[in-house]
CSV table of C-alpha atoms in Angstrom, one decimal:
chain,number,residue,atom,x,y,z
A,1007,MET,CA,0.0,0.0,0.0
A,1008,ALA,CA,1.1,3.6,-0.7
A,1009,THR,CA,0.7,4.5,3.0
A,1010,GLN,CA,3.1,1.8,4.0
A,1011,LYS,CA,5.6,2.8,1.3
A,1012,PHE,CA,5.9,6.5,2.2
A,1013,ILE,CA,6.2,5.6,5.9
A,1014,THR,CA,9.0,3.2,5.0
A,1015,ILE,CA,10.8,5.9,3.0
A,1016,TYR,CA,10.3,8.5,5.8
A,1017,GLU,CA,11.7,6.1,8.5
A,1018,GLN,CA,14.7,5.1,6.4
A,1019,LEU,CA,15.6,8.7,5.5
A,1020,LYS,CA,15.1,9.8,9.2
A,1021,GLN,CA,17.5,7.0,10.3
A,1022,GLN,CA,20.1,8.0,7.7
A,1023,ILE,CA,19.9,11.6,9.0
A,1024,HIS,CA,20.3,10.5,12.6
A,1025,GLU,CA,23.3,8.4,11.6
A,1026,ASP,CA,24.9,11.3,9.7
A,1027,VAL,CA,24.6,9.7,6.2
A,1028,TYR,CA,23.0,13.1,5.4
A,1029,THR,CA,24.3,15.9,7.7
A,1030,ASN,CA,23.2,19.4,8.6
A,1031,GLY,CA,23.2,21.6,5.5
A,1032,GLN,CA,23.4,18.7,3.1
A,1033,GLN,CA,20.9,18.2,0.3
A,1034,LEU,CA,18.9,15.0,0.2
A,1035,PRO,CA,18.6,13.1,-3.1
A,1036,SER,CA,16.2,14.8,-5.5
A,1037,GLU,CA,12.6,13.6,-5.7
A,1038,HIS,CA,13.4,12.0,-9.1
A,1039,GLU,CA,16.3,10.1,-7.5
A,1040,LEU,CA,14.2,8.9,-4.6
A,1041,VAL,CA,11.4,7.8,-7.0
A,1042,THR,CA,13.9,5.7,-8.9
A,1043,ARG,CA,15.6,4.4,-5.7
A,1044,TYR,CA,12.4,3.2,-4.1
A,1045,GLY,CA,10.5,2.3,-7.2
A,1046,THR,CA,7.5,4.4,-6.3
A,1047,SER,CA,5.6,7.5,-7.3
A,1048,ARG,CA,6.5,11.1,-6.9
A,1049,GLU,CA,3.4,11.7,-4.7
A,1050,THR,CA,4.6,8.9,-2.3
A,1051,VAL,CA,8.1,10.5,-2.1
A,1052,ARG,CA,6.6,13.9,-1.4
A,1053,LYS,CA,4.5,12.5,1.5
A,1054,ALA,CA,7.7,11.1,3.1
A,1055,LEU,CA,9.5,14.4,2.7
A,1056,ASP,CA,6.6,16.3,4.1
A,1057,LEU,CA,6.8,14.1,7.3
A,1058,LEU,CA,10.5,14.9,7.6
A,1059,ALA,CA,9.8,18.6,7.2
A,1060,ASN,CA,7.1,18.5,9.8
A,1061,ASP,CA,9.6,16.8,12.2
A,1062,GLY,CA,12.0,19.8,11.6
A,1063,MET,CA,14.6,17.6,10.0
A,1064,ILE,CA,14.6,19.1,6.5
A,1065,GLN,CA,13.7,22.4,4.8
A,1066,LYS,CA,12.2,22.2,1.3
A,1067,ILE,CA,13.6,25.0,-0.8
A,1068,ARG,CA,12.3,25.8,-4.2
A,1069,GLY,CA,15.0,25.2,-6.8
A,1070,LYS,CA,17.3,23.5,-4.3
A,1071,GLY,CA,15.3,20.5,-3.1
A,1072,SER,CA,15.3,19.2,0.5
A,1073,ILE,CA,18.1,20.5,2.8
A,1074,VAL,CA,18.9,18.8,6.1
A,1075,ILE,CA,18.4,21.2,9.0
A,1076,ASP,CA,18.6,18.6,11.8
A,1077,GLN,CA,21.6,19.4,14.0
A,1078,GLY,CA,21.9,16.1,15.7
A,1079,VAL,CA,20.3,17.3,18.9
A,1080,THR,CA,19.3,14.8,21.6
A,1081,GLU,CA,15.6,14.4,21.2
A,1082,PHE,CA,14.1,13.3,24.5
A,1083,PRO,CA,10.3,13.3,25.1
A,1084,PHE,CA,10.0,15.8,27.9
A,1085,SER,CA,6.2,15.2,28.3
A,1086,GLU,CA,6.5,11.4,28.5
A,1087,LEU,CA,7.6,9.1,31.3
A,1088,ILE,CA,10.0,6.9,29.2
A,1089,SER,CA,13.3,5.2,29.8
A,1090,PHE,CA,16.5,6.2,27.9
A,1091,LYS,CA,16.7,2.7,26.4
A,1092,GLU,CA,13.1,3.0,25.1
A,1093,VAL,CA,14.1,6.4,23.5
A,1094,GLN,CA,17.1,4.7,21.8
A,1095,GLU,CA,14.9,2.0,20.4
A,1096,GLU,CA,12.1,4.3,19.3
A,1097,LEU,CA,14.5,6.8,17.5
A,1098,GLY,CA,17.0,4.2,16.3
A,1099,LEU,CA,19.8,5.9,18.3
A,1100,LYS,CA,23.0,4.1,19.3
A,1101,HIS,CA,24.2,5.6,22.6
A,1102,GLU,CA,26.6,4.1,25.2
A,1103,THR,CA,25.9,4.2,28.9
A,1104,GLU,CA,28.6,4.4,31.5
A,1105,VAL,CA,27.9,4.0,35.3
A,1106,LEU,CA,29.9,6.5,37.3
A,1107,ILE,CA,28.4,6.0,40.7
A,1108,ASN,CA,26.2,3.3,42.2
A,1109,GLU,CA,26.0,3.6,46.0
A,1110,LEU,CA,23.8,3.5,49.1
A,1111,ILE,CA,23.4,6.8,50.9
A,1112,LYS,CA,21.3,8.4,53.6
A,1113,ALA,CA,18.6,10.9,52.8
A,1114,ASN,CA,19.9,13.4,55.2
A,1115,SER,CA,23.0,13.8,53.0
A,1116,VAL,CA,20.8,15.2,50.2
A,1117,PRO,CA,18.3,17.5,51.9
A,1118,TYR,CA,16.7,18.8,48.7
A,1119,VAL,CA,16.1,15.2,47.4
A,1120,LYS,CA,14.7,14.3,50.8
A,1121,THR,CA,12.2,17.2,50.5
A,1122,GLN,CA,11.3,16.3,47.0
A,1123,LEU,CA,10.5,12.7,48.0
A,1124,ASN,CA,8.6,13.9,51.0
A,1125,LEU,CA,10.7,11.9,53.4
A,1126,LYS,CA,10.6,12.4,57.2
A,1127,GLY,CA,13.4,10.3,58.5
A,1128,ASP,CA,16.9,9.4,57.4
A,1129,GLU,CA,15.9,6.7,54.9
A,1130,GLU,CA,18.4,5.0,52.7
A,1131,LEU,CA,18.6,5.9,49.0
A,1132,ILE,CA,20.1,4.2,46.0
A,1133,HIS,CA,22.3,6.9,44.2
A,1134,VAL,CA,23.1,6.2,40.6
A,1135,VAL,CA,25.0,8.5,38.2
A,1136,ARG,CA,25.3,7.6,34.5
A,1137,THR,CA,26.6,9.2,31.3
A,1138,ARG,CA,25.0,8.8,27.9
A,1139,SER,CA,27.5,9.1,25.0
A,1140,ILE,CA,27.4,8.9,21.2
A,1141,ASN,CA,30.6,8.5,19.2
A,1142,HIS,CA,32.5,8.6,22.6
A,1143,ARG,CA,31.1,12.1,23.4
A,1144,VAL,CA,28.9,12.6,26.5
A,1145,LYS,CA,25.5,14.0,25.6
A,1146,ILE,CA,23.6,13.5,28.9
A,1147,LEU,CA,24.5,13.2,32.6
A,1148,ASP,CA,21.8,11.3,34.5
A,1149,GLU,CA,21.6,11.3,38.3
A,1150,ASP,CA,19.0,9.2,40.1
A,1151,TYR,CA,17.9,8.6,43.7
A,1152,PHE,CA,15.6,5.7,44.5
A,1153,LEU,CA,14.0,4.8,47.8
A,1154,ALA,CA,15.9,1.7,49.0
A,1155,SER,CA,12.8,0.5,50.8
A,1156,ILE,CA,11.2,0.2,47.3
A,1157,VAL,CA,14.2,-0.6,45.2
A,1158,PRO,CA,16.5,-2.8,47.4
A,1159,GLY,CA,19.5,-2.7,44.9
A,1160,ILE,CA,20.6,-2.0,41.4
A,1161,THR,CA,23.5,-3.8,39.8
A,1162,ASN,CA,25.8,-2.0,37.5
A,1163,SER,CA,24.7,-4.2,34.6
A,1164,VAL,CA,21.1,-3.2,35.2
A,1165,ALA,CA,22.1,0.5,35.5
A,1166,LYS,CA,23.9,0.2,32.2
A,1167,ASP,CA,21.0,-1.5,30.4
A,1168,SER,CA,17.6,-0.2,31.7
A,1169,ILE,CA,16.6,0.4,35.3
A,1170,TYR,CA,12.9,0.8,34.4
A,1171,HIS,CA,12.9,-2.6,32.7
A,1172,TYR,CA,14.3,-4.1,35.9
A,1173,LEU,CA,11.9,-2.2,38.2
A,1174,GLU,CA,8.8,-3.3,36.1
A,1175,THR,CA,9.7,-6.8,35.1
A,1176,GLN,CA,11.8,-8.0,38.1
A,1177,LEU,CA,10.4,-6.0,41.0
A,1178,GLU,CA,7.0,-5.7,39.4
A,1179,LEU,CA,6.6,-2.0,40.4
A,1180,ASP,CA,3.7,-0.1,38.9
A,1181,ILE,CA,5.4,3.2,37.8
A,1182,SER,CA,2.6,5.6,37.0
A,1183,TYR,CA,3.5,9.3,36.5
A,1184,SER,CA,6.0,12.1,37.1
A,1185,SER,CA,6.3,15.8,37.6
A,1186,LYS,CA,9.0,17.6,35.7
A,1187,SER,CA,10.7,21.0,35.5
A,1188,ILE,CA,13.4,22.3,33.1
A,1189,THR,CA,15.9,25.0,33.7
A,1190,PHE,CA,19.0,26.2,31.8
A,1191,GLU,CA,22.0,26.4,34.1
A,1192,PRO,CA,25.7,27.2,33.8
A,1193,PHE,CA,28.2,24.3,34.1
A,1194,THR,CA,29.0,23.1,37.6
A,1195,GLU,CA,32.5,21.7,38.3
A,1196,SER,CA,31.2,18.2,37.8
A,1197,ALA,CA,29.6,19.1,34.5
A,1198,TYR,CA,32.9,20.4,33.2
A,1199,ASP,CA,34.5,17.1,34.3
A,1200,VAL,CA,31.9,15.1,32.3
A,1201,PHE,CA,31.2,17.2,29.3
A,1202,GLY,CA,34.6,19.0,28.9
A,1203,GLU,CA,35.0,22.5,27.6
A,1204,ILE,CA,31.8,23.3,25.7
A,1205,GLN,CA,30.6,26.7,24.5
A,1206,PRO,CA,28.3,28.0,25.8
A,1207,PRO,CA,28.9,26.1,29.0
A,1208,TYR,CA,25.2,25.5,29.9
A,1209,THR,CA,23.0,22.5,30.5
A,1210,ALA,CA,19.3,22.0,30.0
A,1211,THR,CA,18.5,20.4,33.3
A,1212,VAL,CA,15.4,18.3,33.7
A,1213,ARG,CA,14.4,17.5,37.3
A,1214,SER,CA,11.7,14.8,37.9
A,1215,VAL,CA,9.9,13.2,40.8
A,1216,VAL,CA,8.5,9.9,39.8
A,1217,TYR,CA,5.5,8.2,41.5
A,1218,LEU,CA,4.1,4.7,41.8
A,1219,ASN,CA,0.5,4.0,41.0
A,1220,ASN,CA,-0.4,4.4,44.7
A,1221,THR,CA,0.9,8.0,44.4
A,1222,MET,CA,4.0,7.3,46.4
A,1223,PRO,CA,7.1,9.2,45.2
A,1224,PHE,CA,10.0,6.8,45.0
A,1225,GLN,CA,12.5,8.3,42.5
A,1226,TYR,CA,14.2,11.7,42.0
A,1227,ASN,CA,16.0,12.3,38.8
A,1228,VAL,CA,18.3,15.1,37.5
A,1229,SER,CA,19.0,14.8,33.8
A,1230,LYS,CA,21.6,17.3,32.4
A,1231,HIS,CA,21.7,17.8,28.6
A,1232,LEU,CA,24.1,20.0,26.7
A,1233,ALA,CA,22.0,23.1,26.1
A,1234,THR,CA,23.3,23.4,22.5
A,1235,GLU,CA,22.0,19.9,21.7
A,1236,PHE,CA,18.7,19.8,23.7
A,1237,LYS,CA,15.4,19.8,21.8
A,1238,PHE,CA,12.1,20.3,23.6
A,1239,GLN,CA,9.3,19.5,21.1
A,1240,GLU,CA,5.7,19.5,21.9
A,1241,PHE,CA,2.6,19.6,19.7
A,1242,SER,CA,0.1,22.3,20.3
A,1243,ARG,CA,-3.1,23.2,18.5
A,1244,ARG,CA,-4.9,26.5,18.8
A,1245,HIS,CA,-8.6,26.0,19.4
A,1246,LYS,CA,-11.0,28.4,17.6
A,1247,LEU,CA,-13.3,30.5,19.8
């Protein structure tokens, strides 16, 4: 079917842009070339290109064709509660995760986190810090705090793969929703250590409190993205009065 064909073309071109087969500022093959390559109609090719344009990945310019405007930003669904591994699989990305810290700490040592999780005593927390890299360059610094009474332990192999998969399939936790905030902040000393010398030295920092289905907060997350490579995308429609 034509619908399946243009979706296939769209997904293949999108993946090639993500993998830098076509880079920012480069022209995609012409409509005629794509028609020949995929053995389809010009209308089908145009539908695929329209989807790429709607995603903000290409700009269609009269007389020049389709120009890639995607700058390789890390596209992370801000409005969704989704694991990093799920994002990789959904977008076809190939990132590497490194576990920097995996330790047991007391809530009193991190008063702000204690407040965010609404803790009253000196409960134990699992503290995990991970980096997300592509082509050996760190893109994201993730810091997590889990209630040890809910999450008794996390191995390094689990932290490197997917903590949420472990929580849901092994511990059978019912993770339900989260509240998030985003701020743009200058590099801290630890950010310089992880990201290196970047200009401008700012991170887009997403802070989240994650809740179980019974409304209990059990996780606090701080996710620092390079500000120059952070993309917040949401769909909005204006309703007519």
